[in-house]
Coordinates of C-alpha atoms and ligand atoms in Angstrom, one line a residue:
M181 CA -32.8 -2.5 14.6
D182 CA -30.0 -0.3 13.4
S183 CA -27.1 -2.6 13.8
I184 CA -25.2 -3.1 10.6
A185 CA -23.2 -6.0 9.2
S186 CA -21.2 -5.8 6.0
I187 CA -20.9 -8.5 3.4
I188 CA -17.9 -8.0 1.1
L189 CA -18.0 -9.9 -2.1
A190 CA -14.5 -11.2 -3.0
A191 CA -15.1 -14.6 -4.5
G192 CA -15.0 -13.6 -8.2
Q193 CA -12.0 -14.8 -10.2
G194 CA -11.1 -11.5 -11.7
T195 CA -10.5 -13.2 -15.1
R196 CA -9.7 -9.9 -16.8
M197 CA -6.8 -9.2 -14.6
K198 CA -5.0 -12.1 -16.4
S199 CA -3.4 -13.2 -13.2
S200 CA -2.6 -16.2 -11.0
I201 CA -3.2 -13.9 -7.9
P202 CA -6.8 -13.5 -6.8
K203 CA -8.1 -10.1 -7.5
A204 CA -8.6 -9.3 -3.8
L205 CA -4.8 -9.6 -3.3
H206 CA -3.5 -7.3 -6.1
T207 CA -1.7 -4.4 -4.6
V208 CA -3.4 -1.0 -4.9
V209 CA -1.2 1.8 -3.6
G210 CA 0.7 -0.4 -1.2
R211 CA -2.2 -2.4 0.1
P212 CA -4.1 -5.5 -1.1
M213 CA -7.3 -4.5 -2.8
L214 CA -9.6 -6.3 -0.2
S215 CA -8.2 -4.1 2.6
Y216 CA -10.1 -1.1 1.1
P217 CA -13.6 -2.3 1.8
I218 CA -12.5 -3.8 5.1
E219 CA -11.0 -0.5 6.2
L220 CA -14.0 1.3 5.0
A221 CA -16.5 -0.9 6.9
K222 CA -14.2 -0.6 10.1
S223 CA -14.0 3.2 9.7
L224 CA -17.9 3.3 9.9
G225 CA -17.8 1.3 13.1
I226 CA -19.3 -1.8 11.6
E227 CA -18.4 -4.7 13.8
K228 CA -19.6 -7.6 11.9
I229 CA -17.7 -8.0 8.7
I230 CA -18.2 -11.1 6.4
V231 CA -16.0 -11.6 3.5
V232 CA -17.1 -14.0 0.8
V233 CA -14.2 -15.8 -0.6
G234 CA -13.9 -18.5 -3.3
R235 CA -10.8 -19.6 -5.2
Q236 CA -7.6 -19.3 -3.3
A237 CA -9.4 -18.6 -0.1
D238 CA -6.5 -19.7 2.0
R239 CA -4.2 -17.3 0.3
I240 CA -6.5 -14.5 1.1
K241 CA -7.0 -15.6 4.7
K242 CA -3.2 -15.9 5.2
E243 CA -2.7 -12.3 3.8
F244 CA -5.3 -11.0 6.3
C245 CA -4.3 -13.1 9.3
S246 CA -3.7 -10.1 11.4
L247 CA -7.5 -9.3 11.1
E248 CA -8.4 -12.8 12.1
D249 CA -10.6 -11.6 15.0
E250 CA -12.2 -8.9 13.0
I251 CA -13.5 -10.8 9.9
I252 CA -15.6 -13.8 9.3
Y253 CA -15.1 -15.7 6.1
A254 CA -17.9 -17.2 4.1
Y255 CA -17.0 -19.7 1.4
Q256 CA -18.5 -19.7 -2.0
E257 CA -17.4 -22.9 -3.7
K258 CA -18.7 -22.0 -7.2
Q259 CA -19.2 -18.5 -8.4
L260 CA -22.8 -18.8 -9.3
G261 CA -23.5 -15.0 -9.2
T262 CA -23.7 -12.1 -6.7
A263 CA -27.0 -13.2 -5.1
H264 CA -25.5 -16.7 -4.5
A265 CA -22.4 -15.0 -3.0
V266 CA -24.5 -13.0 -0.6
Q267 CA -26.4 -16.1 0.4
Q268 CA -23.2 -17.8 1.6
A269 CA -23.0 -15.3 4.3
E270 CA -26.4 -16.0 5.8
N271 CA -25.2 -18.9 7.9
Y272 CA -23.1 -16.3 10.0
L273 CA -26.1 -14.0 10.4
H274 CA -28.9 -16.2 11.8
A275 CA -28.9 -14.3 15.0
F276 CA -28.5 -10.9 13.3
S277 CA -31.3 -8.5 12.5
G278 CA -30.5 -5.1 11.0
I279 CA -28.9 -3.5 8.0
I280 CA -26.8 -5.5 5.6
L281 CA -24.3 -3.4 3.7
V282 CA -23.1 -5.1 0.5
L283 CA -19.6 -4.1 -0.6
Y284 CA -17.4 -5.2 -3.5
T285 CA -13.7 -5.8 -3.2
D286 CA -12.7 -3.9 -6.3
V287 CA -14.0 -0.3 -5.8
P288 CA -11.2 1.2 -3.6
L289 CA -12.0 4.8 -4.5
L290 CA -15.3 4.6 -2.7
R291 CA -15.4 7.1 0.2
A292 CA -16.6 6.4 3.7
T293 CA -18.6 9.6 3.6
T294 CA -20.6 8.2 0.6
I295 CA -21.4 5.0 2.4
K296 CA -22.4 6.9 5.4
R297 CA -24.9 8.9 3.3
L298 CA -26.2 5.7 1.9
I299 CA -26.8 4.2 5.4
D300 CA -28.4 7.5 6.6
C301 CA -30.7 7.5 3.6
H302 CA -31.6 3.9 4.2
K303 CA -32.5 4.6 7.9
K304 CA -34.3 7.9 7.2
C305 CA -36.5 6.4 4.5
K306 CA -37.1 3.2 6.5
S307 CA -36.4 1.4 3.1
S308 CA -36.1 -2.3 2.5
C309 CA -33.3 -1.5 0.1
T310 CA -31.2 1.5 -0.7
L311 CA -28.8 1.3 -3.5
L312 CA -26.0 3.4 -4.9
T313 CA -26.2 4.6 -8.5
A314 CA -24.2 6.9 -10.7
N315 CA -24.7 8.7 -14.0
I316 CA -21.8 7.9 -16.3
E317 CA -20.9 8.7 -19.8
Q318 CA -19.9 5.1 -20.7
P319 CA -22.3 2.8 -19.0
E320 CA -21.5 -0.3 -21.0
G321 CA -20.9 -3.3 -18.8
Y322 CA -23.0 -2.1 -15.9
G323 CA -26.4 -3.0 -14.8
R324 CA -28.8 0.0 -15.6
I325 CA -31.5 1.5 -13.4
I326 CA -34.9 1.4 -14.9
R327 CA -37.3 4.1 -13.7
N328 CA -41.0 4.8 -14.3
K329 CA -42.6 8.1 -15.3
Q330 CA -42.7 9.2 -11.6
D331 CA -38.9 8.6 -11.6
K332 CA -39.2 5.7 -9.2
I333 CA -36.8 2.8 -9.6
T334 CA -38.7 -0.3 -11.0
G335 CA -35.7 -2.6 -11.7
I336 CA -32.2 -3.1 -12.6
V337 CA -31.2 -4.8 -16.0
E338 CA -27.8 -6.3 -16.6
Q339 CA -25.9 -5.2 -19.8
R340 CA -26.5 -8.6 -21.5
D341 CA -30.2 -8.6 -20.7
L342 CA -30.9 -5.0 -22.0
V343 CA -33.6 -4.6 -24.6
E344 CA -33.6 -1.9 -27.2
G345 CA -34.4 1.4 -25.7
Q346 CA -32.7 0.5 -22.4
K347 CA -29.2 0.7 -23.8
K348 CA -29.1 4.4 -23.8
I349 CA -29.7 4.6 -20.1
K350 CA -26.7 6.2 -18.3
E351 CA -27.7 5.6 -14.7
I352 CA -25.9 2.5 -13.5
N353 CA -26.1 0.3 -10.5
V354 CA -22.8 0.6 -8.6
G355 CA -23.3 -2.7 -6.8
I356 CA -23.3 -1.2 -3.3
Y357 CA -26.5 -1.7 -1.3
C358 CA -28.1 -1.5 2.1
F359 CA -30.7 -4.1 2.7
N360 CA -32.9 -5.1 5.7
S361 CA -31.5 -8.4 6.6
R362 CA -34.7 -10.4 6.9
E363 CA -36.2 -9.1 3.7
L364 CA -32.9 -9.7 1.9
F365 CA -32.5 -13.4 2.8
D366 CA -36.2 -14.1 2.1
A367 CA -35.9 -12.5 -1.3
L368 CA -32.6 -14.5 -2.1
K369 CA -34.6 -17.7 -1.5
I370 CA -36.6 -17.1 -4.6
V371 CA -34.0 -15.6 -6.9
D372 CA -33.6 -17.8 -10.0
K373 CA -31.0 -17.9 -12.8
D374 CA -33.3 -17.2 -15.6
N375 CA -31.0 -14.7 -17.4
Y376 CA -28.5 -14.5 -20.2
Q377 CA -25.6 -15.6 -17.9
S378 CA -27.5 -18.2 -15.9
E379 CA -26.4 -16.6 -12.7
Y380 CA -28.2 -15.7 -9.5
Y381 CA -28.3 -12.0 -9.6
L382 CA -28.4 -9.9 -6.5
T383 CA -30.1 -7.3 -8.6
D384 CA -33.1 -9.8 -8.8
A385 CA -33.5 -9.5 -5.0
V386 CA -34.1 -5.8 -5.5
K387 CA -36.7 -6.7 -8.2
I388 CA -38.4 -9.1 -5.8
L389 CA -38.6 -6.4 -3.1
L390 CA -40.1 -4.0 -5.6
E391 CA -42.7 -6.5 -6.7
K392 CA -43.7 -7.1 -3.1
G393 CA -44.2 -3.4 -2.8
C394 CA -41.4 -2.7 -0.4
T395 CA -39.7 0.6 -0.4
V396 CA -36.5 0.7 -2.5
K397 CA -34.5 4.0 -2.7
T398 CA -31.5 5.1 -4.6
L399 CA -28.7 7.4 -3.8
T400 CA -26.7 8.9 -6.7
V401 CA -23.0 9.5 -6.2
Q402 CA -21.8 13.0 -7.2
E403 CA -18.3 12.1 -8.3
E404 CA -18.3 9.6 -11.1
K405 CA -14.6 8.6 -10.5
E406 CA -15.5 7.3 -7.0
I407 CA -17.2 4.2 -8.3
S408 CA -14.6 3.2 -10.7
G409 CA -14.0 -0.5 -10.4
I410 CA -10.9 -2.5 -11.0
N411 CA -11.4 -5.2 -13.6
T412 CA -8.2 -4.9 -15.7
R413 CA -4.6 -3.8 -15.2
M414 CA -5.5 -0.5 -16.9
D415 CA -8.2 0.1 -14.3
L416 CA -5.7 -0.7 -11.6
S417 CA -3.3 1.9 -12.9
Y418 CA -6.1 4.5 -13.3
V419 CA -7.4 3.9 -9.8
S420 CA -3.9 3.9 -8.2
R421 CA -3.1 7.3 -9.8
I422 CA -6.3 8.8 -8.3
L423 CA -5.5 7.3 -4.9
Y424 CA -2.0 8.7 -4.9
Q425 CA -3.3 12.1 -5.9
R426 CA -5.8 11.9 -3.1
N427 CA -3.1 11.1 -0.6
A428 CA -0.9 13.9 -1.9
D429 CA -3.7 16.4 -1.6
E430 CA -4.3 15.4 2.0
H431 CA -0.6 16.2 2.8
M432 CA -0.8 19.5 0.9
K433 CA -3.9 20.5 2.9
N434 CA -1.9 19.9 6.0
G435 CA 1.1 22.1 5.0
V436 CA 3.4 19.8 3.1
T437 CA 4.9 20.9 -0.2
I438 CA 4.6 18.4 -2.9
I439 CA 6.4 19.7 -6.0
D440 CA 4.9 17.4 -8.6
R441 CA 1.8 15.6 -7.4
D442 CA 1.6 13.4 -10.5
N443 CA 5.1 11.9 -9.9
T444 CA 4.9 11.4 -6.1
Y445 CA 3.8 8.2 -4.6
I446 CA 2.7 8.4 -1.0
D447 CA 0.8 5.4 0.4
S448 CA -2.0 5.8 2.9
Q449 CA -1.2 5.9 6.6
V450 CA 1.9 8.1 6.2
K451 CA 2.4 11.1 8.5
I452 CA 4.4 14.1 7.2
G453 CA 5.1 17.2 9.2
Q454 CA 4.5 20.8 8.2
D455 CA 6.9 22.6 5.9
T456 CA 8.4 19.5 4.6
I457 CA 9.1 19.4 0.9
I458 CA 8.7 16.2 -1.2
S459 CA 10.4 16.3 -4.6
P460 CA 9.4 14.2 -7.5
Y461 CA 9.9 10.4 -7.9
T462 CA 9.7 9.8 -4.3
F463 CA 7.9 6.8 -2.8
I464 CA 6.8 6.7 0.8
T465 CA 5.2 3.5 2.1
S466 CA 2.5 3.0 4.7
G467 CA 3.6 3.3 8.3
S468 CA 6.3 5.9 7.6
K469 CA 6.5 9.1 9.6
I470 CA 8.4 12.2 8.5
G471 CA 8.9 15.2 10.7
K472 CA 8.8 19.0 9.9
F473 CA 11.1 20.9 7.6
C474 CA 12.5 17.9 5.9
N475 CA 13.6 17.7 2.2
I476 CA 12.8 14.3 0.8
G477 CA 13.7 13.4 -2.8
P478 CA 14.0 13.6 -5.7
Y479 CA 14.3 9.9 -6.4
S480 CA 13.9 8.6 -2.9
H481 CA 12.2 5.6 -1.4
I482 CA 11.1 5.7 2.2
I483 CA 9.9 2.3 3.3
N484 CA 8.1 2.0 6.6
S485 CA 10.6 4.3 8.3
Y486 CA 10.7 7.1 10.8
V487 CA 12.5 10.4 9.9
G488 CA 13.0 13.2 12.4
E489 CA 12.8 17.0 11.7
G490 CA 14.9 19.1 9.3
T491 CA 16.4 16.0 7.6
R492 CA 17.4 15.8 4.0
I493 CA 17.3 12.6 2.0
Y494 CA 18.3 12.8 -1.6
S495 CA 18.3 9.9 -4.2
S496 CA 18.4 7.3 -1.5
V497 CA 16.5 4.2 -0.2
I498 CA 15.6 3.9 3.5
E499 CA 14.2 0.7 4.7
K500 CA 12.6 0.0 8.1
S501 CA 14.9 2.4 9.8
R502 CA 14.9 5.4 12.3
I503 CA 16.6 8.6 11.3
G504 CA 17.0 11.5 13.7
N505 CA 16.9 15.3 13.3
H506 CA 19.0 17.3 10.9
V507 CA 20.5 14.3 9.2
N508 CA 21.8 14.5 5.7
I509 CA 21.7 11.4 3.5
G510 CA 22.6 10.8 -0.1
P511 CA 22.9 10.8 -3.0
Y512 CA 22.8 7.2 -3.7
S513 CA 22.8 5.6 -0.3
H514 CA 20.9 2.7 1.1
L515 CA 19.8 2.2 4.6
R516 CA 18.8 -1.4 5.1
P517 CA 16.4 -2.6 7.9
D518 CA 17.1 -1.9 11.6
S519 CA 19.4 1.1 11.1
I520 CA 19.2 3.8 13.7
I521 CA 20.7 7.1 12.8
G522 CA 21.3 9.9 15.4
D523 CA 20.9 13.6 15.1
K524 CA 23.1 15.7 12.7
V525 CA 24.7 12.5 11.2
R526 CA 25.9 12.9 7.6
I527 CA 25.7 9.9 5.3
G528 CA 27.0 10.8 1.9
N529 CA 27.4 9.1 -1.5
Y530 CA 27.3 5.4 -2.1
V531 CA 27.0 4.2 1.5
E532 CA 25.2 1.1 2.6
I533 CA 24.2 0.6 6.1
K534 CA 22.7 -2.4 7.6
K535 CA 21.5 -3.1 11.2
T536 CA 23.8 -0.4 12.5
S537 CA 23.3 2.4 15.0
I538 CA 25.1 5.7 14.4
E539 CA 25.2 8.3 17.2
A540 CA 24.9 12.0 16.8
G541 CA 27.3 14.0 14.8
S542 CA 29.1 11.1 13.0
K543 CA 30.1 11.4 9.4
I544 CA 30.2 8.6 6.9
G545 CA 30.9 10.5 3.7
H546 CA 31.7 8.1 0.8
L547 CA 31.7 4.6 -0.5
T548 CA 31.3 2.7 2.7
Y549 CA 29.6 -0.5 4.0
L550 CA 28.7 -0.7 7.6
G551 CA 26.9 -3.8 8.8
D552 CA 26.1 -5.0 12.4
A553 CA 28.0 -2.1 13.8
K554 CA 27.6 0.3 16.6
I555 CA 29.1 3.7 15.9
G556 CA 29.5 6.3 18.7
K557 CA 29.3 10.1 18.6
N558 CA 31.3 12.3 16.4
V559 CA 33.0 9.5 14.6
N560 CA 34.5 10.0 11.2
I561 CA 34.6 7.1 8.8
G562 CA 37.0 7.5 5.9
A563 CA 36.0 6.9 2.3
G564 CA 35.9 3.2 1.3
T565 CA 35.7 1.7 4.7
I566 CA 34.2 -1.7 5.0
T567 CA 33.1 -3.7 8.0
C568 CA 33.9 -7.4 7.3
N569 CA 30.9 -8.5 9.4
Y570 CA 30.4 -11.9 7.9
D571 CA 32.9 -14.8 8.2
G572 CA 30.8 -17.2 6.1
K573 CA 29.0 -18.5 9.1
N574 CA 28.2 -15.7 11.6
K575 CA 27.4 -12.0 11.5
N576 CA 30.0 -10.4 13.9
P577 CA 29.8 -6.9 15.5
T578 CA 32.0 -3.9 15.0
I579 CA 32.1 -1.3 17.8
I580 CA 33.4 2.1 17.1
E581 CA 33.5 4.3 20.1
D582 CA 32.9 8.1 20.4
G583 CA 35.3 10.4 18.6
V584 CA 37.1 7.7 16.6
F585 CA 38.7 8.6 13.2
I586 CA 38.8 5.7 10.8
G587 CA 41.2 6.4 7.9
S588 CA 40.2 5.9 4.3
N589 CA 39.9 2.4 2.8
N590 CA 39.9 0.4 6.0
S591 CA 38.8 -3.2 6.4
L592 CA 37.5 -3.7 9.8
V593 CA 37.4 -7.4 10.4
A594 CA 34.7 -8.2 13.0
P595 CA 34.3 -8.8 15.8
V596 CA 36.5 -5.9 16.6
T597 CA 36.3 -2.8 18.8
I598 CA 37.9 0.6 18.1
G599 CA 38.3 2.4 21.4
K600 CA 37.3 5.9 22.3
G601 CA 39.2 8.7 20.5
S602 CA 41.5 6.5 18.6
Y603 CA 42.7 6.6 15.0
T604 CA 43.3 4.0 12.4
A605 CA 45.7 4.6 9.5
A606 CA 44.4 4.8 6.0
G607 CA 44.5 1.5 4.1
S608 CA 44.6 -0.6 7.3
A609 CA 43.1 -4.2 7.7
I610 CA 42.1 -3.9 11.3
T611 CA 41.9 -7.4 12.8
Q612 CA 42.6 -6.6 16.4
N613 CA 40.9 -4.2 18.9
V614 CA 42.5 -0.7 19.0
P615 CA 42.6 0.7 22.6
A616 CA 41.3 4.1 23.3
A617 CA 43.4 7.0 22.1
N618 CA 45.8 4.7 20.1
L619 CA 46.6 4.7 16.5
G620 CA 45.9 1.4 14.8
I621 CA 48.0 0.9 11.8
A622 CA 47.8 -2.4 9.8
R623 CA 49.4 -2.3 6.4
A624 CA 52.7 -3.2 4.8
R625 CA 55.3 -0.4 5.1
Q626 CA 56.1 1.3 1.8
K627 CA 59.5 0.9 0.3
N628 CA 60.8 3.2 -2.5
I629 CA 63.5 1.8 -4.9
E630 CA 65.9 4.4 -6.1
G631 CA 66.7 4.5 -9.8
W632 CA 64.1 1.7 -10.6
A633 CA 62.4 3.5 -13.5
K634 CA 65.7 4.2 -15.3
K635 CA 66.7 0.5 -14.9
R636 CA 63.4 -0.6 -16.4
K637 CA 63.8 1.6 -19.4
K638 CA 67.2 0.2 -20.1
Q639 CA 65.9 -3.4 -20.0
K640 CA 63.1 -2.6 -22.5
P641 CA 63.8 -4.2 -25.9
K642 CA 63.9 -1.6 -28.6
Ligands
LIG946 C1 -22.6 -6.4 -10.8 C2 -24.0 -6.1 -10.8 C3 -24.3 -4.9 -11.8 C4 -23.5 -3.7 -11.4 C5 -21.9 -4.1 -11.3 C6 -21.2 -3.0 -10.8 C7 -25.2 -8.1 -10.5 C8 -26.0 -9.2 -11.1 N1 -24.8 -7.2 -11.3 O1 -22.3 -6.9 -12.1 O2 -25.6 -4.5 -11.8 O3 -23.6 -2.7 -12.4 O4 -21.8 -5.3 -10.4 O5 -19.8 -3.3 -10.8 O6 -25.1 -8.2 -9.3 N2 -18.8 -12.1 -6.9 C9 -18.7 -13.2 -6.0 N3 -19.2 -14.3 -6.4 C10 -19.9 -14.6 -7.5 C11 -20.0 -13.4 -8.5 C12 -19.4 -12.2 -8.1 O7 -18.1 -13.1 -4.9 O8 -20.4 -15.6 -7.8 C13 -18.2 -10.8 -6.5 C14 -17.0 -10.4 -7.3 O9 -15.8 -10.8 -6.8 C15 -17.1 -8.9 -7.4 C16 -18.5 -8.6 -7.2 O10 -19.1 -9.8 -6.6 O11 -16.4 -8.4 -6.3 C17 -19.3 -8.2 -8.5 O12 -19.2 -9.3 -9.4 P1 -19.2 -9.1 -10.9 O13 -19.2 -10.4 -11.6 O14 -17.9 -8.2 -11.3 O15 -20.6 -8.4 -11.2 P2 -20.9 -7.6 -12.5 O16 -21.1 -8.6 -13.6 O17 -19.8 -6.6 -12.8
LIG947 CA1 -17.5 -6.1 -12.0

């Protein structure tokens, strides 16, 4: 009896977003909006999740292809209303008997604990329907909860169908419900569209249950913010800010210092170790892991990367890379995907690194590009060094072994290997391998012309 299936309504167009992207796919704090109700349902252990999609259904399915085995899609060809949307899921629930949890795609602040309370209340009261309500200061736009003198719910009236006297009601229908599956689908069969919008209202199913004398209960959310829906870009911004704050608060509770919570952007599913300090204007995306005692920011962007302990990253961008312990990076450096940085490495100002591994203790201080390279331990790369890794057709490797000293302003023309403990002279264009412990020098020899300046002066017209 107590098995639960969730129906997530995501077929609406989201007209007020003024967008060619379906509302379900708008990014909210690093994730598509629809992933919030899906994750919520999953976190409650709900195994059967049906998402009702409409326009651009294929695009939504593609975005969520990694969850192919976990979600069932029901298709609503025309958006004829919330009741009609729920009905589209019935085909996938013939063999199911239990609780139907209806969720919307656009309420990402909703907490799993609230839904858990809703389900518990539904079970405890053995209700036919339990719905979430909220008391809000500006109820315009929402369906209002109508109660009788005994304070029992008697119906839900949509904004446009309100009559005088009902308009001042501040208790609203959040749109999240638990229903008993059989009673729900029976009620849906008789819902009509006799209302201002000529739509099939899910709220009418509640009315039908009430008329039948079934038990309908309500649960009121404590925190008004939690039920904020996203209908416009302004809502998106408002909700995102709250989600970022929530994430930051979680990290602070776990012992991370966040200097300015309102200007720090940490996605969900980020791990940060104790005593790490995050300075303002720092973005950290999902999947990133940062160790203890790090200093990240200001002005840094950590994208899906791993950072060890005691590392400092200042005004830099790190993409899909792994960084060891006690590393120093920045300001103004960029690690592109697949870079692996060993312990105690120093990467200074204006350095770009791509698909390169650098072993412990090496230093790349200034103005350098290293692409497709393997750098050993304790290597020193002089300022302005460039790996010429691309010949117009292929990407070629550069190998720099342990203890090498690359002079300033070198062009290392790949494929090339600089052997262990060797040196290259400043300003060299290294086109051949340098054997271990050699000096590679590849530049024109300097010539000084005596008396040249004097001669030039004489030649100058007066
Ligand atoms: C609905 C409720 C209202 C409640 C409000 C809370 C009804 C009739 N009204 O109104 O009482 O206060 O939510 O936000 O249910 N959808 C579909 N197919 C459709 C229509 C909608 O999938 O044909 C989806 C939308 O994508 C959205 C959700 O259902 O996720 C709610 O639809 P929306 O049109 O926003 O309902 P409201 O008019 O806001
Ligand atoms: Ca809405």
